Short mmCIF file of C-alpha atoms in Angstrom, two decimals:
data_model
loop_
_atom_site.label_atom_id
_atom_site.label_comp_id
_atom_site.label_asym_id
_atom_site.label_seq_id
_atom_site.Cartn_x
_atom_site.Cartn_y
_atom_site.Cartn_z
CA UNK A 48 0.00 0.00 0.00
CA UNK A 49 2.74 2.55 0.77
CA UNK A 50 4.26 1.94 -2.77
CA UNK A 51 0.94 2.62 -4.14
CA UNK A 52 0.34 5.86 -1.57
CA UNK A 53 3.66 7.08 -2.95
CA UNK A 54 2.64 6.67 -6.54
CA UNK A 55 -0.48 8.71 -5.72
CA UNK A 56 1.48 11.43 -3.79
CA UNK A 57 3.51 11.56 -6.74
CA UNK A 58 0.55 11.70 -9.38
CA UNK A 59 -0.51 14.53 -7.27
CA UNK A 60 2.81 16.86 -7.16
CA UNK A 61 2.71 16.30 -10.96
CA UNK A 62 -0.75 17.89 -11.29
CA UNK A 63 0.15 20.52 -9.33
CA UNK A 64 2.90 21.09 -11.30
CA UNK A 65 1.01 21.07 -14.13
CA UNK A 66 -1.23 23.75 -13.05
CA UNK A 67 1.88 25.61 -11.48
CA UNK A 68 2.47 25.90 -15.25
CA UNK A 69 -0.50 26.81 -16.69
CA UNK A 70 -1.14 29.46 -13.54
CA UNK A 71 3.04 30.85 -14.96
CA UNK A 72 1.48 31.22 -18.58
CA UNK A 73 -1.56 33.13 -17.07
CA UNK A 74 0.73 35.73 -15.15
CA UNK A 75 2.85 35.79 -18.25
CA UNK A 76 0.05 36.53 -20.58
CA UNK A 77 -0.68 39.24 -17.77
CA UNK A 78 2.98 40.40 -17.57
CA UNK A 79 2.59 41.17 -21.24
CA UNK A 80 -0.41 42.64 -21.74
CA UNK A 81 1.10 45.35 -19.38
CA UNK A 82 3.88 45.36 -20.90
CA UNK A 83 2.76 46.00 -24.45
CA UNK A 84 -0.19 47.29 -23.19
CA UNK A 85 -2.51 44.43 -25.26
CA UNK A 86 -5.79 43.99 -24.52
CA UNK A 87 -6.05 40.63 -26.60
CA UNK A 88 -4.50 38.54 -24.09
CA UNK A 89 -7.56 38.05 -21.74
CA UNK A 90 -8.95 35.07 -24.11
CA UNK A 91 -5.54 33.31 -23.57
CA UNK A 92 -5.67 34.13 -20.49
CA UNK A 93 -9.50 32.92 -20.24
CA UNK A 94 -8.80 29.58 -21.83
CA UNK A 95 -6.11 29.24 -19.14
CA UNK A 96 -8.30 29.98 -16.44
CA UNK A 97 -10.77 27.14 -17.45
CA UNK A 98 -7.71 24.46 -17.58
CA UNK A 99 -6.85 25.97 -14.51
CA UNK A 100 -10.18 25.32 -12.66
CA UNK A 101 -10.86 22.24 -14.32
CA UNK A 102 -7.01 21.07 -13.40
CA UNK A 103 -8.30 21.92 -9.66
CA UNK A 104 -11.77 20.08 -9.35
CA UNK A 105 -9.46 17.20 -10.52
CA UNK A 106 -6.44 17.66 -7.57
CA UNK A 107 -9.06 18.35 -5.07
CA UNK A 108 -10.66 14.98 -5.70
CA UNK A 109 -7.57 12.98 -6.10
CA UNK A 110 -6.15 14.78 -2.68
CA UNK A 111 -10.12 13.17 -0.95
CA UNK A 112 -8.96 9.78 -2.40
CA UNK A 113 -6.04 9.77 -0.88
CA UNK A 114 -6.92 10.64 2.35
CA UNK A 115 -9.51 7.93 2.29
CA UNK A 116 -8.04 5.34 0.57
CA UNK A 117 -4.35 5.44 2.50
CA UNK A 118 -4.66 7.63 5.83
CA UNK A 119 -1.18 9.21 5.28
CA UNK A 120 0.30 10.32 8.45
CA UNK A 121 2.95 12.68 9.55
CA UNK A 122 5.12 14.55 5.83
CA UNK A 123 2.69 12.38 3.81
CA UNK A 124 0.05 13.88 5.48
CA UNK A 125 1.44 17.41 5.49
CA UNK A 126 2.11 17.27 1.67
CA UNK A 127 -1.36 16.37 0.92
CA UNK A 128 -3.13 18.96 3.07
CA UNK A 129 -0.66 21.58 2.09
CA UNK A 130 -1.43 20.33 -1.72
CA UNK A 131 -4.99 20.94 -0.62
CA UNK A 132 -4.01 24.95 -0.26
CA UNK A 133 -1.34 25.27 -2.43
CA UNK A 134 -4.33 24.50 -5.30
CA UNK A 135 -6.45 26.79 -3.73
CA UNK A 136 -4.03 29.97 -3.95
CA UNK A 137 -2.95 28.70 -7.79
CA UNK A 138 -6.30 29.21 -8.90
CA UNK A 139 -6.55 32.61 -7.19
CA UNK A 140 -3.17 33.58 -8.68
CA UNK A 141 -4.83 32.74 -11.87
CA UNK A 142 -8.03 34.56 -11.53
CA UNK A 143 -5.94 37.65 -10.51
CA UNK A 144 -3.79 37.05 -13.77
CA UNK A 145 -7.04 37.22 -15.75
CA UNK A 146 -8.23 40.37 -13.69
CA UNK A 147 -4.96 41.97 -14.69
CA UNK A 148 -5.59 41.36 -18.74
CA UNK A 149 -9.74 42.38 -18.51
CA UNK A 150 -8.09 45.48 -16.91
CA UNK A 151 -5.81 46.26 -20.15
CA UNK A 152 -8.46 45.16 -22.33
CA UNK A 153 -10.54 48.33 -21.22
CA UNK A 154 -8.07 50.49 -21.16
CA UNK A 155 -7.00 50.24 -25.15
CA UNK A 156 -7.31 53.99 -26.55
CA UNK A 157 -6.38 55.44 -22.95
CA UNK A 158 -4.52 57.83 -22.19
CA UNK A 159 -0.74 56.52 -21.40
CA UNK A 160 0.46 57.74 -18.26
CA UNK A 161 4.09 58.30 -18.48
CA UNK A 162 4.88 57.96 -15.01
CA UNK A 163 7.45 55.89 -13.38
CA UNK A 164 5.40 53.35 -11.67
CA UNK A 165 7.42 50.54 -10.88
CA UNK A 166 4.67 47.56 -12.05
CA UNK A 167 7.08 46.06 -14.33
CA UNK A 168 9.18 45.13 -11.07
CA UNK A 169 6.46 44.28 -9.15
CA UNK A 170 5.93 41.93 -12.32
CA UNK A 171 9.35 40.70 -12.23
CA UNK A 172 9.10 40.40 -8.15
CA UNK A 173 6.38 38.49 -8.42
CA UNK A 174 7.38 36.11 -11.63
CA UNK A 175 9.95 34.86 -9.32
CA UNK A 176 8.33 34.48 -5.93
CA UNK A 177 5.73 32.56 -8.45
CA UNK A 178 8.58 30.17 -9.74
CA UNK A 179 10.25 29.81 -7.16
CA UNK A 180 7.71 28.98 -4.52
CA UNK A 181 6.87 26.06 -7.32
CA UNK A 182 10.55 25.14 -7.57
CA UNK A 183 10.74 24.99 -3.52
CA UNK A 184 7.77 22.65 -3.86
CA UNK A 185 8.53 20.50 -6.16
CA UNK A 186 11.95 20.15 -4.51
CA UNK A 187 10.94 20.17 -0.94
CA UNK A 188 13.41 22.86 -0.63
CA UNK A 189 12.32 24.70 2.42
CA UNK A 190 15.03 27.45 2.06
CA UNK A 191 14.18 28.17 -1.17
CA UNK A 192 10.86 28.89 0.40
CA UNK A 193 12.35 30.71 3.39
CA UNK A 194 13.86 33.46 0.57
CA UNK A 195 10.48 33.66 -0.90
CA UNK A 196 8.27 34.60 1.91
CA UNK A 197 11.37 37.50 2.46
CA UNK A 198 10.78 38.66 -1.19
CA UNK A 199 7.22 40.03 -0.31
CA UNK A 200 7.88 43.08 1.86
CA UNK A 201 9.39 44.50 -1.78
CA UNK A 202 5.90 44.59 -3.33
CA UNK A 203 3.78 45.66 -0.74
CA UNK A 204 6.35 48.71 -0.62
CA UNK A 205 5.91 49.15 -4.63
CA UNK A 206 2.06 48.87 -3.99
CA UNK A 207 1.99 50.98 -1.41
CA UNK A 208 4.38 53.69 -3.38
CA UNK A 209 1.91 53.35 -6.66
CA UNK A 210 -0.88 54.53 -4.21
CA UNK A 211 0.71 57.92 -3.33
CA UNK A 212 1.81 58.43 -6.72
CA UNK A 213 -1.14 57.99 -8.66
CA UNK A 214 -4.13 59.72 -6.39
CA UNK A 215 -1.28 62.53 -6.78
CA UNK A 216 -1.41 62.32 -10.50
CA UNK A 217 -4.80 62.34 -10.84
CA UNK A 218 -5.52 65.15 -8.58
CA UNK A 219 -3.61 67.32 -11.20
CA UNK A 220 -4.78 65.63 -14.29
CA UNK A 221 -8.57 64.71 -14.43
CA UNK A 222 -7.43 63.12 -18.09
CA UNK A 223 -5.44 60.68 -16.27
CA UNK A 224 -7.78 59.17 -13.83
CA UNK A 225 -9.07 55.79 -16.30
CA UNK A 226 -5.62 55.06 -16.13
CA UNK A 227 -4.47 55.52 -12.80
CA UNK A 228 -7.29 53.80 -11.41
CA UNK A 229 -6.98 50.80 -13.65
CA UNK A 230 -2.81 50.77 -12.68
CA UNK A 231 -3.76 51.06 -8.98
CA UNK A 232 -5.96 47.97 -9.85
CA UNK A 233 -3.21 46.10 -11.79
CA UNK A 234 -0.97 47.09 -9.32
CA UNK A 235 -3.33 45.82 -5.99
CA UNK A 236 -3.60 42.18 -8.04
CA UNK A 237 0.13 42.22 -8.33
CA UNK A 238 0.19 42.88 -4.48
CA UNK A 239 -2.28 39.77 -4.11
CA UNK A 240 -0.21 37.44 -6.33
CA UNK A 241 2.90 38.30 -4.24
CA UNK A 242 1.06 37.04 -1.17
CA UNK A 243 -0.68 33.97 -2.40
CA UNK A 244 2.96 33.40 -3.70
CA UNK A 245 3.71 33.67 -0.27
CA UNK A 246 1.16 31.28 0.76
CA UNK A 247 2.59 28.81 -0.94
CA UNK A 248 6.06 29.04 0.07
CA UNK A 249 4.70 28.95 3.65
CA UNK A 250 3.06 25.51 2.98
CA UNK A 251 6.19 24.16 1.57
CA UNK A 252 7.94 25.11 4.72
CA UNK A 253 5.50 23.78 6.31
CA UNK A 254 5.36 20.24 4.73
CA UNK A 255 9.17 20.26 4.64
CA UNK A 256 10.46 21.29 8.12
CA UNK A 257 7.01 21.00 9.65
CA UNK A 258 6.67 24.17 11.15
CA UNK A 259 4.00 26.33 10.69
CA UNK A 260 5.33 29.89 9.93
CA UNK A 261 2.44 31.79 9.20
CA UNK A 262 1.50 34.58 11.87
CA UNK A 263 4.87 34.66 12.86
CA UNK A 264 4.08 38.26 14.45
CA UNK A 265 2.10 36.38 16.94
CA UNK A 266 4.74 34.84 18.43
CA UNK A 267 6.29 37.92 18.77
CA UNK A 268 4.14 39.38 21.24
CA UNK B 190 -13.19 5.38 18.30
CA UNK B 191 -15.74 6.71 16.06
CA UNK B 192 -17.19 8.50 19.03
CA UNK B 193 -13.91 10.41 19.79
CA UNK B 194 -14.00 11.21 15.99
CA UNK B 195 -17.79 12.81 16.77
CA UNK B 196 -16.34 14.42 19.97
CA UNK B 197 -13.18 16.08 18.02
CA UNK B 198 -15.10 16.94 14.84
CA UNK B 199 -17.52 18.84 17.28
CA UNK B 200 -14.45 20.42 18.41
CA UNK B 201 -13.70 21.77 15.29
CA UNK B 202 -16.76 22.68 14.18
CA UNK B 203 -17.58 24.95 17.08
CA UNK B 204 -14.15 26.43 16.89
CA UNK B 205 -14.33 27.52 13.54
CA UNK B 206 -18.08 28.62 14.80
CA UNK B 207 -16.09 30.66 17.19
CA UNK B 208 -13.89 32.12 14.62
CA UNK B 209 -16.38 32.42 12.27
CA UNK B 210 -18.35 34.84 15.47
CA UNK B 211 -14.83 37.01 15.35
CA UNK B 212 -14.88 37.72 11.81
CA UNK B 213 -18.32 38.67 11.67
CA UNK B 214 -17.03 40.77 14.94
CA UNK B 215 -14.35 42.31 12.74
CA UNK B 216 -16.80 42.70 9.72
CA UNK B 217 -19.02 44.89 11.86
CA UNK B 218 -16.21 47.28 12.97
CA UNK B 219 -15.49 47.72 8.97
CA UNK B 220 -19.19 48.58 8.41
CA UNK B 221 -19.26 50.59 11.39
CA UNK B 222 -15.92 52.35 10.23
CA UNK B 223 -17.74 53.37 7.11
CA UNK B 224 -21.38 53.55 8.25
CA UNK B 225 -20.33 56.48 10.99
CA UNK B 226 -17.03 57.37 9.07
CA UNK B 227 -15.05 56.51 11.86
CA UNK B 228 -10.98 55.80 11.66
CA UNK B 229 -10.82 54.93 15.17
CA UNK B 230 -11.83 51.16 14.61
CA UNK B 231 -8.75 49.80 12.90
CA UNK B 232 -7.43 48.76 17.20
CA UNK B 233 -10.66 46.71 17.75
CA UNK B 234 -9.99 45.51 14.10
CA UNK B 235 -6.14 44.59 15.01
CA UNK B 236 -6.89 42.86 18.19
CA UNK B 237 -9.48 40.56 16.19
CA UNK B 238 -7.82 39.84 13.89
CA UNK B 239 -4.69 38.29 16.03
CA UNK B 240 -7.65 36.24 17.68
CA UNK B 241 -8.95 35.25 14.43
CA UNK B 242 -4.95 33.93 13.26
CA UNK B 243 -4.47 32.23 16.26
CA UNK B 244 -7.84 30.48 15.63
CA UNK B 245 -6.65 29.30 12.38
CA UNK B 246 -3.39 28.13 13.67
CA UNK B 247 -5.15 25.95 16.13
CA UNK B 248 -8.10 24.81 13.98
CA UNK B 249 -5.50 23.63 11.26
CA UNK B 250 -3.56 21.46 14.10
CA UNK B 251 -6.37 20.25 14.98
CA UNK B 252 -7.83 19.01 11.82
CA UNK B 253 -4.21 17.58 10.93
CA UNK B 254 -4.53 15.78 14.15
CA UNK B 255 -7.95 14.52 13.31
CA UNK B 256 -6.68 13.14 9.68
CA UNK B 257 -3.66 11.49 11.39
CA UNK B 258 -5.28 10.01 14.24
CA UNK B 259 -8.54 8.63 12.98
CA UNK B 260 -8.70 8.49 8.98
CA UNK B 261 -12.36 9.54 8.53
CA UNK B 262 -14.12 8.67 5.70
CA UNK B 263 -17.05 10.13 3.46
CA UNK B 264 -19.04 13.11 5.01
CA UNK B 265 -16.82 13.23 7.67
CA UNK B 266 -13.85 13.41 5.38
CA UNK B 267 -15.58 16.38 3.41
CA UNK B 268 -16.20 17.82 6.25
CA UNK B 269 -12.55 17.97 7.87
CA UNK B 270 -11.01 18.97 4.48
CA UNK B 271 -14.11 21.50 3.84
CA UNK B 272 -13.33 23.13 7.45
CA UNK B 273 -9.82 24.13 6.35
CA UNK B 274 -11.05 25.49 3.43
CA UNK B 275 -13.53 27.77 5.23
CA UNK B 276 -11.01 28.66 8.20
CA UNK B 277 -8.91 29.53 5.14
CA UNK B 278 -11.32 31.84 3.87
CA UNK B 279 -12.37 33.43 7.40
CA UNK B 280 -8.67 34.34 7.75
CA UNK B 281 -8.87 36.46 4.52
CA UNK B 282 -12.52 37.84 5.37
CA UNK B 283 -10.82 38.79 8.38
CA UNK B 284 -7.79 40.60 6.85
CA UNK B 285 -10.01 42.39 4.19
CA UNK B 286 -12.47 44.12 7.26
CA UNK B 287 -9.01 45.05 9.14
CA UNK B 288 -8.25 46.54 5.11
CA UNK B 289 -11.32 48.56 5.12
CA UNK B 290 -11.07 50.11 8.47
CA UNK B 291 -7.32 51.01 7.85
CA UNK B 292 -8.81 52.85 4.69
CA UNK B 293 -11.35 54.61 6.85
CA UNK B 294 -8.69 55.85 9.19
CA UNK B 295 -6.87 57.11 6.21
CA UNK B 296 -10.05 59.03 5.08
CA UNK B 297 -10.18 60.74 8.35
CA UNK B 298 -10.68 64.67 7.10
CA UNK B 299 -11.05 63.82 4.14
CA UNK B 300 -13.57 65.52 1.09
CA UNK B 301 -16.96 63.86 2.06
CA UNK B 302 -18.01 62.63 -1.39
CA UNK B 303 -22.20 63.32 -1.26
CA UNK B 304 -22.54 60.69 -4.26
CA UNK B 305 -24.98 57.54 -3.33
CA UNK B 306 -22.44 55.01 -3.76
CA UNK B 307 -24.39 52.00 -2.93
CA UNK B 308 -21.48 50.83 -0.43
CA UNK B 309 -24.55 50.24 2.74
CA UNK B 310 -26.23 47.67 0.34
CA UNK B 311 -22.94 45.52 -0.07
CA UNK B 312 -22.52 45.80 3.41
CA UNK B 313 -25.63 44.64 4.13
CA UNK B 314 -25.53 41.90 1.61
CA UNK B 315 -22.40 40.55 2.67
CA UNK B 316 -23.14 40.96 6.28
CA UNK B 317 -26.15 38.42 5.41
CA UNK B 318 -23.96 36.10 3.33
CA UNK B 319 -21.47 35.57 5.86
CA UNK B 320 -23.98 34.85 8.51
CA UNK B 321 -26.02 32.71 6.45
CA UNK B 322 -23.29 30.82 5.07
CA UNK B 323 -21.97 30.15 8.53
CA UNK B 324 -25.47 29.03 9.77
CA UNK B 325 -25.54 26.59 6.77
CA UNK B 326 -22.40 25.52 8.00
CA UNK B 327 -23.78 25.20 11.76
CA UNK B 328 -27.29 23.14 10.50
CA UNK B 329 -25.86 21.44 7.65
CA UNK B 330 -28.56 23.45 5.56
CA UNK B 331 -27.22 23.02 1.49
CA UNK B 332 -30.31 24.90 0.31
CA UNK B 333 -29.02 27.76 2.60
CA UNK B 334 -25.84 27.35 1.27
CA UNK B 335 -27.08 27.46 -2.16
CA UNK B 336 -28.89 30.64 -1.73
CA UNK B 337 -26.11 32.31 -0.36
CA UNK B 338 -24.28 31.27 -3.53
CA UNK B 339 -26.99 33.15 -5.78
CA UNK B 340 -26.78 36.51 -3.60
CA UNK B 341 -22.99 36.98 -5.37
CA UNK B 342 -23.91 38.62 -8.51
CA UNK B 343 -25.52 41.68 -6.67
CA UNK B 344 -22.90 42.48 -4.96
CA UNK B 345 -21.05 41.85 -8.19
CA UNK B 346 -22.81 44.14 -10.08
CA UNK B 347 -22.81 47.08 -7.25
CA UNK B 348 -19.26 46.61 -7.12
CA UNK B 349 -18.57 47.40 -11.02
CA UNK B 350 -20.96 50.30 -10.94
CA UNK B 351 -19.11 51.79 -7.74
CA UNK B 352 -16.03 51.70 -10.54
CA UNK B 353 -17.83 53.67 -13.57
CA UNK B 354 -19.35 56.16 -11.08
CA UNK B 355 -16.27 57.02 -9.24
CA UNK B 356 -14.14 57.31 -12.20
CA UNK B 357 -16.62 59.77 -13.61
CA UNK B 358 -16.49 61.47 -10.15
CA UNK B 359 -12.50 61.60 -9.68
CA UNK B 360 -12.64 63.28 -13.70
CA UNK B 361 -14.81 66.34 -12.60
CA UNK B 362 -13.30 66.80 -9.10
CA UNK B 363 -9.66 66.63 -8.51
CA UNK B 364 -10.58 67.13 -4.95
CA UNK B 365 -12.71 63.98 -4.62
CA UNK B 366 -9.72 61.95 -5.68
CA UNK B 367 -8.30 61.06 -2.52
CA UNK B 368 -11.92 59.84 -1.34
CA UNK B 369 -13.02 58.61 -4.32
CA UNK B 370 -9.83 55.89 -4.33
CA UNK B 371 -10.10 54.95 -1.24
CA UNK B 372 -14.12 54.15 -1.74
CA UNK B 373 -12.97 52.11 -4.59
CA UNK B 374 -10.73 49.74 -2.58
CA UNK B 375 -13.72 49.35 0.12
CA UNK B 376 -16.31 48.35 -2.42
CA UNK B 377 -13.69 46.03 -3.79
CA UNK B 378 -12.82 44.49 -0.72
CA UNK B 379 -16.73 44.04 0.05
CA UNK B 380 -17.01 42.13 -3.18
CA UNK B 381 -14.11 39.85 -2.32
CA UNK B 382 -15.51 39.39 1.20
CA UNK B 383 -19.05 38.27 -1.14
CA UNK B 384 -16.99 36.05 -2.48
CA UNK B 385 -15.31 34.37 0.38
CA UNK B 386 -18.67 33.70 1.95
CA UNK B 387 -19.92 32.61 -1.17
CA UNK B 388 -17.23 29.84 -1.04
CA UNK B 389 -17.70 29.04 2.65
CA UNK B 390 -21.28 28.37 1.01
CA UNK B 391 -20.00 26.16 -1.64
CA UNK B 392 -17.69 24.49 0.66
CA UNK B 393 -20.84 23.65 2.60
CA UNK B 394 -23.33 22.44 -0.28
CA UNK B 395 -19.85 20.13 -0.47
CA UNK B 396 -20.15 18.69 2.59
CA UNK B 397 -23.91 18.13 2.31
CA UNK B 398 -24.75 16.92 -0.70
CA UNK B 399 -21.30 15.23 -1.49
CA UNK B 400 -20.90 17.85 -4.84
CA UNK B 401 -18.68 20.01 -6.07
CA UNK B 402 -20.49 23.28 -7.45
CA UNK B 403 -17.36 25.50 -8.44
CA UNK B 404 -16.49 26.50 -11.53
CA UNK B 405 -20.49 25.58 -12.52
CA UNK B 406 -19.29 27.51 -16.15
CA UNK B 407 -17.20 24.75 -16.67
CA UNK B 408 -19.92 22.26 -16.97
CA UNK B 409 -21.73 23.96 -19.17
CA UNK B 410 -19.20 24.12 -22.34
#
């Protein structure tokens, strides 16, 4: 039975993968709408999303099996249940992604903005938590994970920054208020994906050196 | 055996009960910071909201411990993995009340905006889908659940109108820009806080009926 637990595990961190992937090509379609400012990448991205969701029906039920059929106990058990989030925050990640290219779709014909906001690093910030909190899991590497969860004080700081910046720009230029409001928006989802990116390094940790080391202020009080 | 599995699945479900009681706690601060436009409630908000973590933390040990110790099967096993779902989602429900009333203590002198931005009616809407779906959760009531799930489009809908009418707003008055942003984020974290309960709901009609109504759209390709 363990043999056969193991090949289930293992049929499991392959699907994850799998949608790991697909949720990469949905922030990268994202990534470039923004970039190129397209607004024809939200039916990629849509077809994506639907892979995405179906890919995480399927986990979901494969992660019940195994917990019925096997009882894992003790990392076994912590992979599976962490699996059980990880999926969760991959499909959010992806949802975000899609928000991001619906959000360049409407603004096509508006006024460019010129400023310095700093989205393409929050991109890059966040392409690499992404990757690399998929990386950690997929080789249990919990320090790996560690670095990740450190990355996302960066873009809350760029997020917060954008804020300032923009309610600024728009108080001087009414002409400039689609777009600010729809970078603030890109620019929040960004924010998100950093912390669900987050999320998921935390549950590799968490499977891997089974401590939990979410809330950590808690334990600071 | 299978009564200690009753006793400790009890356990759980009144604890997340409990937690679920704290974020409707901390939900009510955030309408009461907009309702009486007062900044003061972010403390109250804080002080929840370390309550509601360390409810999570514990909740998630003990479902962990559950799985390990006792391997339950069918509704029982939907229930355990639905419950750290849903503690999942209070967590965030949580954070995004503790968002709002930060943004209210922001506002604090702030332009008062005069428009009738329908911000009262998601708060009332999502006040009554979080307590619904958590009494669907309580009484094991799917056609509760299922309601709730319908309710998600109104809030939906008031949330993209919130968008076109603030926009329009922020074009004619520079001065209402500040204001107008910040009413923005609310109404968006209302309709993610409409979504959250809606999949607490889900999460329940999963437990009850043994189906998994997600991504419905997907079915119907």
């Amino acid at each position: 039975m363990t043999k056969h637990l193991q090949r289930d595990l293992e049929e499991i961190k392959q699907h994850v993968l799998k949608m790991g992937g697909l949720v990469e090509d949905a922030f990268h379609q994202a990534c470039a709408a923004v970039a190129l400012r397209d607004g024809t990448r939200i039916e990629t991205a849509g077809t994506l999303e639907r892979r995405i969701d179906r890919l995480q029906l399927q986990i979901d039920e494969e992660i019940l099996k195994v917990l019925a059929l096997y009882q894992p106990v003790a990392s076994d058990l912590r992979f599976v249940t962490a699996a059980m989030k990880i999926v969760n925050d991959l499909e959010r990640i992806g949802d975000l992604a899609s928000n991001i290219c619906e959000r360049m779709r409407q603004l096509i014909d508006a006024t460019e903005l010129g400023e310095p906001v700093e989205i393409e690093r929050m991109m890059e910030l966040c392409t690499g938590m992404l990757r690399d909190a998929l990386d950690a899991f997929v080789r249990s590497d919990s320090a790996l994970a560690r670095d990740v969860v450190g990355r996302d004080d960066e873009v809350d700081r760029l997020n917060r920054g954008h804020f300032d910046l923009l309610i600024r720009r728009m108080r001087k230029d009414p002409d400039a208020v689609e777009t600010a409001v729809a970078v603030l928006s890109i620019s929040r989802n960004l924010e998100r994906i950093g912390d669900l990116a987050t999320n998921i390094a935390e549950d590799v940790v968490f499977v891997v050196d089974a401590v939990d080391i979410r809330h950590q202020d808690l334990e600071r009080e």
